[in-house]
């Protein structure tokens, strides 16, 4: 699992440019599904059919997004510096000193203009230094996108990487595909695109899958570091079962179903109320005439920085929980 997460997090796939991750998942899941398709938005949709004799199987959509936050070049200065705009929720305070890698392989360092005491960092004051001194023959074009450049590492038994949001969800979905043997349900594992810019891939894929039930796998925030308030989520205290976030209220029947499953597995779990942000579950819930949805969240510190930290124990428990949820008959 660690190797899988390392490989996934070290791919570069800002929203709209997910193909490196999609190709990796296709190779990794060979032989684990019955049907595969890629839709116009680039969503990878893998169907694992219910075991024979399963009666009237329910369609469960399990979504994990392939894309990551990043930046897009908007202007090349005469002296070679690249101005940029965010792709997704980039925090300006995390930028100075960060490194980025463009999809074409060009690497850069983010600098910030001289600031007066008390000034806040803004994206407009930042630039990418790719080590060239002029705009002539520049390796970056306007519209080129980049992801944050940071290797996976292990810190005190925790896993740290850029794009843990949401490659950890992708890794969990792959592990669940491996773990599910005979399921009572038709399981659609959907690796979605463009979540970070507004759950766009989940919107089209949920329309075509037309599921009876949806589960998103994604990271959530944390409340267990100094002066971090407002969220009762701890690393290592179990996967979180989402009750509400800023864009969605989980179906209470789905929440109850998830909690009963965690209790049956005798695993720790946490109840999640997230004040900011949302997930693919929002788009699934609002597809067609509406779908009951819930989210299994992985507690993650420093979300949307280049060093997102998770506890592998939570990941192991999430795989166990989701495997049970998608395998057994569902009666909401
Ligand atoms: Co995110
Ligand atoms: Zn995410």
mmCIF file of C-alpha atoms and ligand atoms in Angstrom:
data_model
loop_
_atom_site.group_PDB
_atom_site.id
_atom_site.type_symbol
_atom_site.label_atom_id
_atom_site.label_comp_id
_atom_site.label_asym_id
_atom_site.label_seq_id
_atom_site.Cartn_x
_atom_site.Cartn_y
_atom_site.Cartn_z
ATOM 1 C CA UNK A 1 0.000 0.000 0.000
ATOM 2 C CA UNK A 2 2.800 2.412 0.850
ATOM 3 C CA UNK A 3 4.388 1.903 -2.569
ATOM 4 C CA UNK A 4 1.010 2.431 -4.249
ATOM 5 C CA UNK A 5 0.465 5.717 -2.383
ATOM 6 C CA UNK A 6 4.004 6.870 -3.156
ATOM 7 C CA UNK A 7 3.580 6.145 -6.879
ATOM 8 C CA UNK A 8 0.177 7.836 -7.002
ATOM 9 C CA UNK A 9 1.150 10.984 -5.095
ATOM 10 C CA UNK A 10 4.287 11.503 -7.175
ATOM 11 C CA UNK A 11 2.290 11.762 -10.419
ATOM 12 C CA UNK A 12 1.420 15.268 -11.640
ATOM 13 C CA UNK A 13 -2.235 15.750 -12.510
ATOM 14 C CA UNK A 14 -3.690 19.199 -11.883
ATOM 15 C CA UNK A 15 -7.418 19.455 -12.652
ATOM 16 C CA UNK A 16 -8.105 18.852 -16.345
ATOM 17 C CA UNK A 17 -4.774 17.067 -16.895
ATOM 18 C CA UNK A 18 -5.432 13.774 -15.134
ATOM 19 C CA UNK A 19 -4.151 11.348 -17.793
ATOM 20 C CA UNK A 20 -0.912 10.302 -15.996
ATOM 21 C CA UNK A 21 -2.962 9.160 -12.994
ATOM 22 C CA UNK A 22 -5.654 7.575 -15.142
ATOM 23 C CA UNK A 23 -3.073 5.536 -17.092
ATOM 24 C CA UNK A 24 -1.478 4.393 -13.852
ATOM 25 C CA UNK A 25 -4.843 3.270 -12.402
ATOM 26 C CA UNK A 26 -5.712 1.417 -15.628
ATOM 27 C CA UNK A 27 -2.469 -0.561 -15.369
ATOM 28 C CA UNK A 28 -2.879 -1.151 -11.636
ATOM 29 C CA UNK A 29 -6.466 -2.476 -11.856
ATOM 30 C CA UNK A 30 -6.063 -4.855 -14.836
ATOM 31 C CA UNK A 31 -8.257 -7.913 -14.349
ATOM 32 C CA UNK A 32 -10.169 -6.424 -11.410
ATOM 33 C CA UNK A 33 -13.231 -5.195 -13.312
ATOM 34 C CA UNK A 34 -15.821 -6.425 -15.830
ATOM 35 C CA UNK A 35 -16.324 -3.249 -17.843
ATOM 36 C CA UNK A 36 -14.342 -0.087 -18.392
ATOM 37 C CA UNK A 37 -14.975 3.237 -20.056
ATOM 38 C CA UNK A 38 -13.540 6.731 -20.102
ATOM 39 C CA UNK A 39 -16.038 9.535 -20.633
ATOM 40 C CA UNK A 40 -15.595 12.892 -22.389
ATOM 41 C CA UNK A 41 -14.391 14.602 -19.201
ATOM 42 C CA UNK A 42 -11.756 11.902 -18.665
ATOM 43 C CA UNK A 43 -13.454 10.061 -15.822
ATOM 44 C CA UNK A 44 -12.341 6.433 -15.590
ATOM 45 C CA UNK A 45 -15.390 4.262 -14.875
ATOM 46 C CA UNK A 46 -14.718 0.634 -13.852
ATOM 47 C CA UNK A 47 -17.626 -1.703 -13.194
ATOM 48 C CA UNK A 48 -17.226 -4.737 -10.986
ATOM 49 C CA UNK A 49 -20.414 -6.725 -11.381
ATOM 50 C CA UNK A 50 -22.371 -8.420 -8.609
ATOM 51 C CA UNK A 51 -21.756 -12.127 -8.088
ATOM 52 C CA UNK A 52 -24.018 -14.432 -10.105
ATOM 53 C CA UNK A 53 -27.305 -15.132 -8.367
ATOM 54 C CA UNK A 54 -27.199 -11.872 -6.413
ATOM 55 C CA UNK A 55 -30.855 -11.188 -7.258
ATOM 56 C CA UNK A 56 -31.530 -7.527 -8.025
ATOM 57 C CA UNK A 57 -28.156 -5.905 -7.467
ATOM 58 C CA UNK A 58 -28.006 -2.226 -6.454
ATOM 59 C CA UNK A 59 -25.706 0.125 -8.337
ATOM 60 C CA UNK A 60 -23.165 1.663 -5.980
ATOM 61 C CA UNK A 61 -20.896 4.435 -7.236
ATOM 62 C CA UNK A 62 -17.597 4.778 -5.381
ATOM 63 C CA UNK A 63 -15.856 8.016 -6.375
ATOM 64 C CA UNK A 64 -12.297 9.161 -5.778
ATOM 65 C CA UNK A 65 -10.848 12.115 -7.633
ATOM 66 C CA UNK A 66 -7.652 11.857 -9.668
ATOM 67 C CA UNK A 67 -6.908 15.569 -9.938
ATOM 68 C CA UNK A 68 -4.867 17.754 -7.595
ATOM 69 C CA UNK A 69 -4.593 21.479 -6.959
ATOM 70 C CA UNK A 70 -1.944 23.358 -8.918
ATOM 71 C CA UNK A 71 -1.189 26.532 -10.835
ATOM 72 C CA UNK A 72 -1.538 27.763 -14.421
ATOM 73 C CA UNK A 73 0.826 30.210 -16.159
ATOM 74 C CA UNK A 74 -0.917 33.473 -17.062
ATOM 75 C CA UNK A 75 1.967 35.738 -18.126
ATOM 76 C CA UNK A 76 5.705 35.509 -18.820
ATOM 77 C CA UNK A 77 7.684 38.571 -17.662
ATOM 78 C CA UNK A 78 10.480 40.039 -19.859
ATOM 79 C CA UNK A 79 13.024 38.808 -17.300
ATOM 80 C CA UNK A 80 11.699 35.241 -17.437
ATOM 81 C CA UNK A 81 9.516 35.084 -14.324
ATOM 82 C CA UNK A 82 6.178 33.337 -14.709
ATOM 83 C CA UNK A 83 3.003 34.840 -13.250
ATOM 84 C CA UNK A 84 0.268 32.371 -12.470
ATOM 85 C CA UNK A 85 -3.276 31.756 -11.256
ATOM 86 C CA UNK A 86 -4.455 28.969 -8.965
ATOM 87 C CA UNK A 87 -6.139 25.755 -10.070
ATOM 88 C CA UNK A 88 -8.365 24.882 -7.130
ATOM 89 C CA UNK A 89 -7.942 25.962 -3.509
ATOM 90 C CA UNK A 90 -4.319 27.133 -3.359
ATOM 91 C CA UNK A 91 -3.443 28.959 -0.121
ATOM 92 C CA UNK A 92 -1.154 31.951 -0.859
ATOM 93 C CA UNK A 93 0.573 31.545 2.521
ATOM 94 C CA UNK A 94 1.855 28.102 1.434
ATOM 95 C CA UNK A 95 3.429 29.418 -1.760
ATOM 96 C CA UNK A 96 6.778 31.162 -1.117
ATOM 97 C CA UNK A 97 9.579 28.601 -1.221
ATOM 98 C CA UNK A 98 7.329 25.941 -2.773
ATOM 99 C CA UNK A 99 8.501 24.153 -5.861
ATOM 100 C CA UNK A 100 6.353 23.327 -8.856
ATOM 101 C CA UNK A 101 6.654 21.014 -11.831
ATOM 102 C CA UNK A 102 4.963 21.792 -15.102
ATOM 103 C CA UNK A 103 3.283 19.001 -17.007
ATOM 104 C CA UNK A 104 6.034 19.419 -19.664
ATOM 105 C CA UNK A 105 8.660 18.622 -16.982
ATOM 106 C CA UNK A 106 9.954 22.178 -16.351
ATOM 107 C CA UNK A 107 10.647 22.763 -12.678
ATOM 108 C CA UNK A 108 10.346 26.059 -10.834
ATOM 109 C CA UNK A 109 10.599 27.749 -7.448
ATOM 110 C CA UNK A 110 7.937 30.147 -6.186
ATOM 111 C CA UNK A 111 9.196 33.522 -5.038
ATOM 112 C CA UNK A 112 7.343 36.543 -3.718
ATOM 113 C CA UNK A 113 7.919 40.265 -4.295
ATOM 114 C CA UNK A 114 9.453 42.215 -1.431
ATOM 115 C CA UNK A 115 6.848 42.787 1.233
ATOM 116 C CA UNK A 116 6.412 45.379 3.994
ATOM 117 C CA UNK A 117 5.922 44.084 7.547
ATOM 118 C CA UNK A 118 2.291 43.099 8.005
ATOM 119 C CA UNK A 119 1.676 42.461 4.280
ATOM 120 C CA UNK A 120 -0.125 39.213 3.505
ATOM 121 C CA UNK A 121 1.147 36.979 0.705
ATOM 122 C CA UNK A 122 -1.151 37.119 -2.299
ATOM 123 C CA UNK A 123 -0.934 35.070 -5.483
ATOM 124 C CA UNK A 124 -0.569 38.300 -7.493
ATOM 125 C CA UNK A 125 2.694 39.056 -5.650
ATOM 126 C CA UNK A 126 4.127 35.588 -6.326
ATOM 127 C CA UNK A 127 5.988 34.375 -9.386
ATOM 128 C CA UNK A 128 7.607 31.169 -10.573
ATOM 129 C CA UNK A 129 11.343 31.281 -11.140
ATOM 130 C CA UNK A 130 12.324 28.590 -13.646
ATOM 131 C CA UNK A 131 15.956 29.690 -13.693
ATOM 132 C CA UNK A 132 15.913 31.481 -17.045
ATOM 133 C CA UNK A 133 16.763 35.153 -17.470
ATOM 134 C CA UNK A 134 14.458 36.265 -20.283
ATOM 135 C CA UNK A 135 11.219 35.467 -22.030
ATOM 136 C CA UNK A 136 13.038 34.494 -25.245
ATOM 137 C CA UNK A 137 12.735 30.753 -25.926
ATOM 138 C CA UNK A 138 11.004 30.350 -22.563
ATOM 139 C CA UNK A 139 10.251 26.729 -21.517
ATOM 140 C CA UNK A 140 6.795 27.693 -20.195
ATOM 141 C CA UNK A 141 3.867 28.856 -22.331
ATOM 142 C CA UNK A 142 0.814 30.740 -21.148
ATOM 143 C CA UNK A 143 -1.718 28.084 -20.151
ATOM 144 C CA UNK A 144 0.847 25.514 -19.055
ATOM 145 C CA UNK A 145 -0.153 23.929 -15.752
ATOM 146 C CA UNK A 146 1.986 22.724 -12.871
ATOM 147 C CA UNK A 147 1.576 20.702 -9.704
ATOM 148 C CA UNK A 148 3.488 21.142 -6.477
ATOM 149 C CA UNK A 149 6.769 19.267 -6.567
ATOM 150 C CA UNK A 150 7.422 17.216 -3.443
ATOM 151 C CA UNK A 151 8.349 13.601 -2.817
ATOM 152 C CA UNK A 152 6.411 11.178 -0.666
ATOM 153 C CA UNK A 153 7.994 10.684 2.739
ATOM 154 C CA UNK A 154 7.355 8.907 6.005
ATOM 155 C CA UNK A 155 7.387 11.038 9.165
ATOM 156 C CA UNK A 156 7.058 9.282 12.516
ATOM 157 C CA UNK A 157 4.980 6.511 10.959
ATOM 158 C CA UNK A 158 2.675 8.994 9.194
ATOM 159 C CA UNK A 159 2.643 9.400 5.411
ATOM 160 C CA UNK A 160 3.315 12.829 3.935
ATOM 161 C CA UNK A 161 2.964 13.874 0.300
ATOM 162 C CA UNK A 162 1.552 16.477 -2.034
ATOM 163 C CA UNK A 163 -1.741 15.388 -3.657
ATOM 164 C CA UNK A 164 -2.594 13.057 -0.794
ATOM 165 C CA UNK A 165 -5.893 14.821 -1.592
ATOM 166 C CA UNK A 166 -7.122 12.676 -3.202
ATOM 167 C CA UNK A 167 -4.633 9.987 -4.277
ATOM 168 C CA UNK A 168 -5.244 8.383 -0.894
ATOM 169 C CA UNK A 169 -8.903 7.996 -1.937
ATOM 170 C CA UNK A 170 -7.739 6.544 -5.254
ATOM 171 C CA UNK A 171 -5.446 4.094 -3.438
ATOM 172 C CA UNK A 172 -8.275 3.026 -1.111
ATOM 173 C CA UNK A 173 -10.599 2.431 -4.078
ATOM 174 C CA UNK A 174 -7.935 0.270 -5.779
ATOM 175 C CA UNK A 175 -7.399 -1.748 -2.586
ATOM 176 C CA UNK A 176 -11.162 -2.230 -2.227
ATOM 177 C CA UNK A 177 -11.310 -3.500 -5.830
ATOM 178 C CA UNK A 178 -8.686 -6.068 -4.859
ATOM 179 C CA UNK A 179 -10.440 -7.016 -1.619
ATOM 180 C CA UNK A 180 -14.019 -7.428 -2.889
ATOM 181 C CA UNK A 181 -14.692 -11.044 -3.786
ATOM 182 C CA UNK A 182 -18.379 -11.799 -4.315
ATOM 183 C CA UNK A 183 -20.442 -8.678 -4.015
ATOM 184 C CA UNK A 184 -24.218 -8.386 -3.813
ATOM 185 C CA UNK A 185 -23.931 -5.112 -5.750
ATOM 186 C CA UNK A 186 -22.814 -3.751 -9.098
ATOM 187 C CA UNK A 187 -19.944 -1.546 -8.001
ATOM 188 C CA UNK A 188 -18.892 1.356 -10.213
ATOM 189 C CA UNK A 189 -15.442 2.529 -9.202
ATOM 190 C CA UNK A 190 -15.223 5.998 -10.680
ATOM 191 C CA UNK A 191 -11.925 7.854 -10.740
ATOM 192 C CA UNK A 192 -13.096 11.381 -11.342
ATOM 193 C CA UNK A 193 -11.616 14.509 -12.904
ATOM 194 C CA UNK A 194 -11.755 18.204 -12.006
ATOM 195 C CA UNK A 195 -12.989 17.808 -8.421
ATOM 196 C CA UNK A 196 -10.777 20.610 -7.165
ATOM 197 C CA UNK A 197 -12.372 23.126 -9.506
ATOM 198 C CA UNK A 198 -15.954 22.201 -8.602
ATOM 199 C CA UNK A 199 -16.707 18.433 -8.713
ATOM 200 C CA UNK A 200 -17.143 18.567 -12.487
ATOM 201 C CA UNK A 201 -16.126 15.001 -13.383
ATOM 202 C CA UNK A 202 -18.444 13.554 -10.754
ATOM 203 C CA UNK A 203 -21.302 15.475 -12.331
ATOM 204 C CA UNK A 204 -21.042 13.812 -15.750
ATOM 205 C CA UNK A 205 -20.051 10.380 -14.447
ATOM 206 C CA UNK A 206 -22.901 10.256 -11.925
ATOM 207 C CA UNK A 207 -25.284 11.094 -14.763
ATOM 208 C CA UNK A 208 -24.096 8.178 -16.892
ATOM 209 C CA UNK A 209 -23.721 5.665 -14.050
ATOM 210 C CA UNK A 210 -27.130 6.632 -12.621
ATOM 211 C CA UNK A 211 -26.372 4.962 -9.264
ATOM 212 C CA UNK A 212 -28.764 3.856 -6.512
ATOM 213 C CA UNK A 213 -26.230 4.959 -3.916
ATOM 214 C CA UNK A 214 -23.034 7.005 -3.904
ATOM 215 C CA UNK A 215 -19.941 6.978 -1.728
ATOM 216 C CA UNK A 216 -17.120 9.500 -2.130
ATOM 217 C CA UNK A 217 -13.664 8.741 -0.779
ATOM 218 C CA UNK A 218 -11.748 11.896 0.028
ATOM 219 C CA UNK A 219 -9.633 13.589 2.659
ATOM 220 C CA UNK A 220 -11.059 15.828 5.344
ATOM 221 C CA UNK A 221 -9.499 18.413 7.633
ATOM 222 C CA UNK A 222 -8.092 18.064 11.102
ATOM 223 C CA UNK A 223 -8.443 19.581 14.554
ATOM 224 C CA UNK A 224 -5.531 18.053 16.450
ATOM 225 C CA UNK A 225 -2.646 20.517 16.009
ATOM 226 C CA UNK A 226 -1.886 23.649 18.101
ATOM 227 C CA UNK A 227 -4.738 26.156 18.065
ATOM 228 C CA UNK A 228 -6.492 24.333 15.215
ATOM 229 C CA UNK A 229 -10.147 24.720 16.131
ATOM 230 C CA UNK A 230 -13.517 24.016 14.657
ATOM 231 C CA UNK A 231 -13.156 20.396 13.577
ATOM 232 C CA UNK A 232 -13.217 17.357 15.858
ATOM 233 C CA UNK A 233 -11.068 15.113 13.690
ATOM 234 C CA UNK A 234 -7.878 13.427 14.821
ATOM 235 C CA UNK A 235 -5.254 11.548 12.842
ATOM 236 C CA UNK A 236 -5.253 7.838 13.675
ATOM 237 C CA UNK A 237 -8.679 7.841 15.357
ATOM 238 C CA UNK A 238 -10.357 6.053 12.452
ATOM 239 C CA UNK A 239 -11.889 6.986 9.106
ATOM 240 C CA UNK A 240 -14.433 9.795 9.369
ATOM 241 C CA UNK A 241 -18.053 9.317 8.386
ATOM 242 C CA UNK A 242 -19.262 12.602 6.990
ATOM 243 C CA UNK A 243 -22.509 14.017 8.272
ATOM 244 C CA UNK A 244 -22.228 17.444 6.676
ATOM 245 C CA UNK A 245 -19.819 19.711 4.850
ATOM 246 C CA UNK A 246 -20.183 23.124 3.231
ATOM 247 C CA UNK A 247 -21.794 21.710 0.081
ATOM 248 C CA UNK A 248 -23.692 18.643 1.167
ATOM 249 C CA UNK A 249 -25.684 16.954 3.904
ATOM 250 C CA UNK A 250 -25.168 13.182 3.797
ATOM 251 C CA UNK A 251 -28.293 11.058 3.612
ATOM 252 C CA UNK A 252 -28.971 10.140 7.278
ATOM 253 C CA UNK A 253 -29.770 6.559 6.236
ATOM 254 C CA UNK A 254 -26.364 6.292 4.588
ATOM 255 C CA UNK A 255 -24.655 7.698 7.699
ATOM 256 C CA UNK A 256 -26.469 5.125 9.845
ATOM 257 C CA UNK A 257 -25.518 2.333 7.429
ATOM 258 C CA UNK A 258 -21.856 3.370 7.523
ATOM 259 C CA UNK A 259 -21.770 3.619 11.319
ATOM 260 C CA UNK A 260 -23.381 0.168 11.720
ATOM 261 C CA UNK A 261 -20.759 -1.269 9.352
ATOM 262 C CA UNK A 262 -17.892 0.312 11.322
ATOM 263 C CA UNK A 263 -19.376 -1.058 14.528
ATOM 264 C CA UNK A 264 -19.797 -4.521 13.004
ATOM 265 C CA UNK A 265 -16.113 -4.435 11.994
ATOM 266 C CA UNK A 266 -15.260 -3.249 15.530
ATOM 267 C CA UNK A 267 -13.135 -0.456 14.111
ATOM 268 C CA UNK A 268 -12.690 3.110 15.325
ATOM 269 C CA UNK A 269 -14.520 5.791 13.349
ATOM 270 C CA UNK A 270 -15.168 9.509 13.736
ATOM 271 C CA UNK A 271 -18.239 11.623 13.058
ATOM 272 C CA UNK A 272 -17.418 14.473 10.712
ATOM 273 C CA UNK A 273 -18.935 17.918 10.375
ATOM 274 C CA UNK A 274 -16.698 19.927 8.048
ATOM 275 C CA UNK A 275 -17.351 23.668 7.877
ATOM 276 C CA UNK A 276 -15.531 24.443 4.611
ATOM 277 C CA UNK A 277 -15.178 22.515 1.369
ATOM 278 C CA UNK A 278 -17.073 19.642 -0.178
ATOM 279 C CA UNK A 279 -16.498 16.473 -2.222
ATOM 280 C CA UNK A 280 -17.703 14.555 -5.275
ATOM 281 C CA UNK A 281 -20.592 13.311 -3.109
ATOM 282 C CA UNK A 282 -22.276 16.688 -3.633
ATOM 283 C CA UNK A 283 -22.381 16.220 -7.416
ATOM 284 C CA UNK A 284 -23.542 12.605 -7.096
ATOM 285 C CA UNK A 285 -26.305 13.596 -4.673
ATOM 286 C CA UNK A 286 -27.625 16.188 -7.126
ATOM 287 C CA UNK A 287 -27.420 13.986 -10.235
ATOM 288 C CA UNK A 288 -30.633 13.436 -12.213
ATOM 289 C CA UNK A 289 -33.475 13.223 -9.672
ATOM 290 C CA UNK A 290 -31.121 12.797 -6.699
ATOM 291 C CA UNK A 291 -29.073 9.987 -5.136
ATOM 292 C CA UNK A 292 -28.540 9.005 -1.476
ATOM 293 C CA UNK A 293 -24.871 9.617 -0.703
ATOM 294 C CA UNK A 294 -22.299 9.527 2.043
ATOM 295 C CA UNK A 295 -18.548 10.015 2.367
ATOM 296 C CA UNK A 296 -15.799 7.997 3.989
ATOM 297 C CA UNK A 297 -13.139 10.606 4.769
ATOM 298 C CA UNK A 298 -9.497 10.208 5.606
ATOM 299 C CA UNK A 299 -8.296 12.602 8.307
ATOM 300 C CA UNK A 300 -5.514 14.669 6.758
ATOM 301 C CA UNK A 301 -3.402 17.455 8.217
ATOM 302 C CA UNK A 302 -2.257 20.422 6.106
ATOM 303 C CA UNK A 303 -4.792 19.782 3.328
ATOM 304 C CA UNK A 304 -3.985 21.728 0.149
ATOM 305 C CA UNK A 305 -0.324 22.186 1.041
ATOM 306 C CA UNK A 306 2.603 20.322 -0.521
ATOM 307 C CA UNK A 307 2.891 18.236 2.672
ATOM 308 C CA UNK A 308 -0.458 16.610 3.370
ATOM 309 C CA UNK A 309 -0.188 14.109 6.249
ATOM 310 C CA UNK A 310 -2.286 11.012 6.888
ATOM 311 C CA UNK A 311 -2.087 8.013 9.227
ATOM 312 C CA UNK A 312 -1.827 4.638 7.443
ATOM 313 C CA UNK A 313 -3.953 3.081 10.199
ATOM 314 C CA UNK A 314 -6.908 5.201 9.093
ATOM 315 C CA UNK A 315 -6.298 4.086 5.518
ATOM 316 C CA UNK A 316 -6.282 0.399 6.470
ATOM 317 C CA UNK A 317 -9.550 0.835 8.376
ATOM 318 C CA UNK A 318 -11.122 2.774 5.503
ATOM 319 C CA UNK A 319 -10.335 -0.097 3.106
ATOM 320 C CA UNK A 320 -11.964 -2.544 5.523
ATOM 321 C CA UNK A 321 -15.025 -0.330 5.987
ATOM 322 C CA UNK A 322 -15.628 0.388 2.301
ATOM 323 C CA UNK A 323 -15.045 -3.261 1.323
ATOM 324 C CA UNK A 324 -17.791 -4.282 3.728
ATOM 325 C CA UNK A 325 -20.146 -1.522 2.597
ATOM 326 C CA UNK A 326 -19.964 -2.380 -1.095
ATOM 327 C CA UNK A 327 -19.966 -6.173 -0.639
ATOM 328 C CA UNK A 328 -23.070 -6.837 1.464
ATOM 329 C CA UNK A 329 -26.665 -6.296 0.351
ATOM 330 C CA UNK A 330 -27.788 -2.730 1.085
ATOM 331 C CA UNK A 331 -31.105 -1.984 2.780
ATOM 332 C CA UNK A 332 -31.342 1.677 3.660
HETATM 333 CO CO1 LIG B 1 -8.950 19.094 -2.258
HETATM 334 ZN ZN1 LIG B 2 -10.188 16.059 -2.427
#
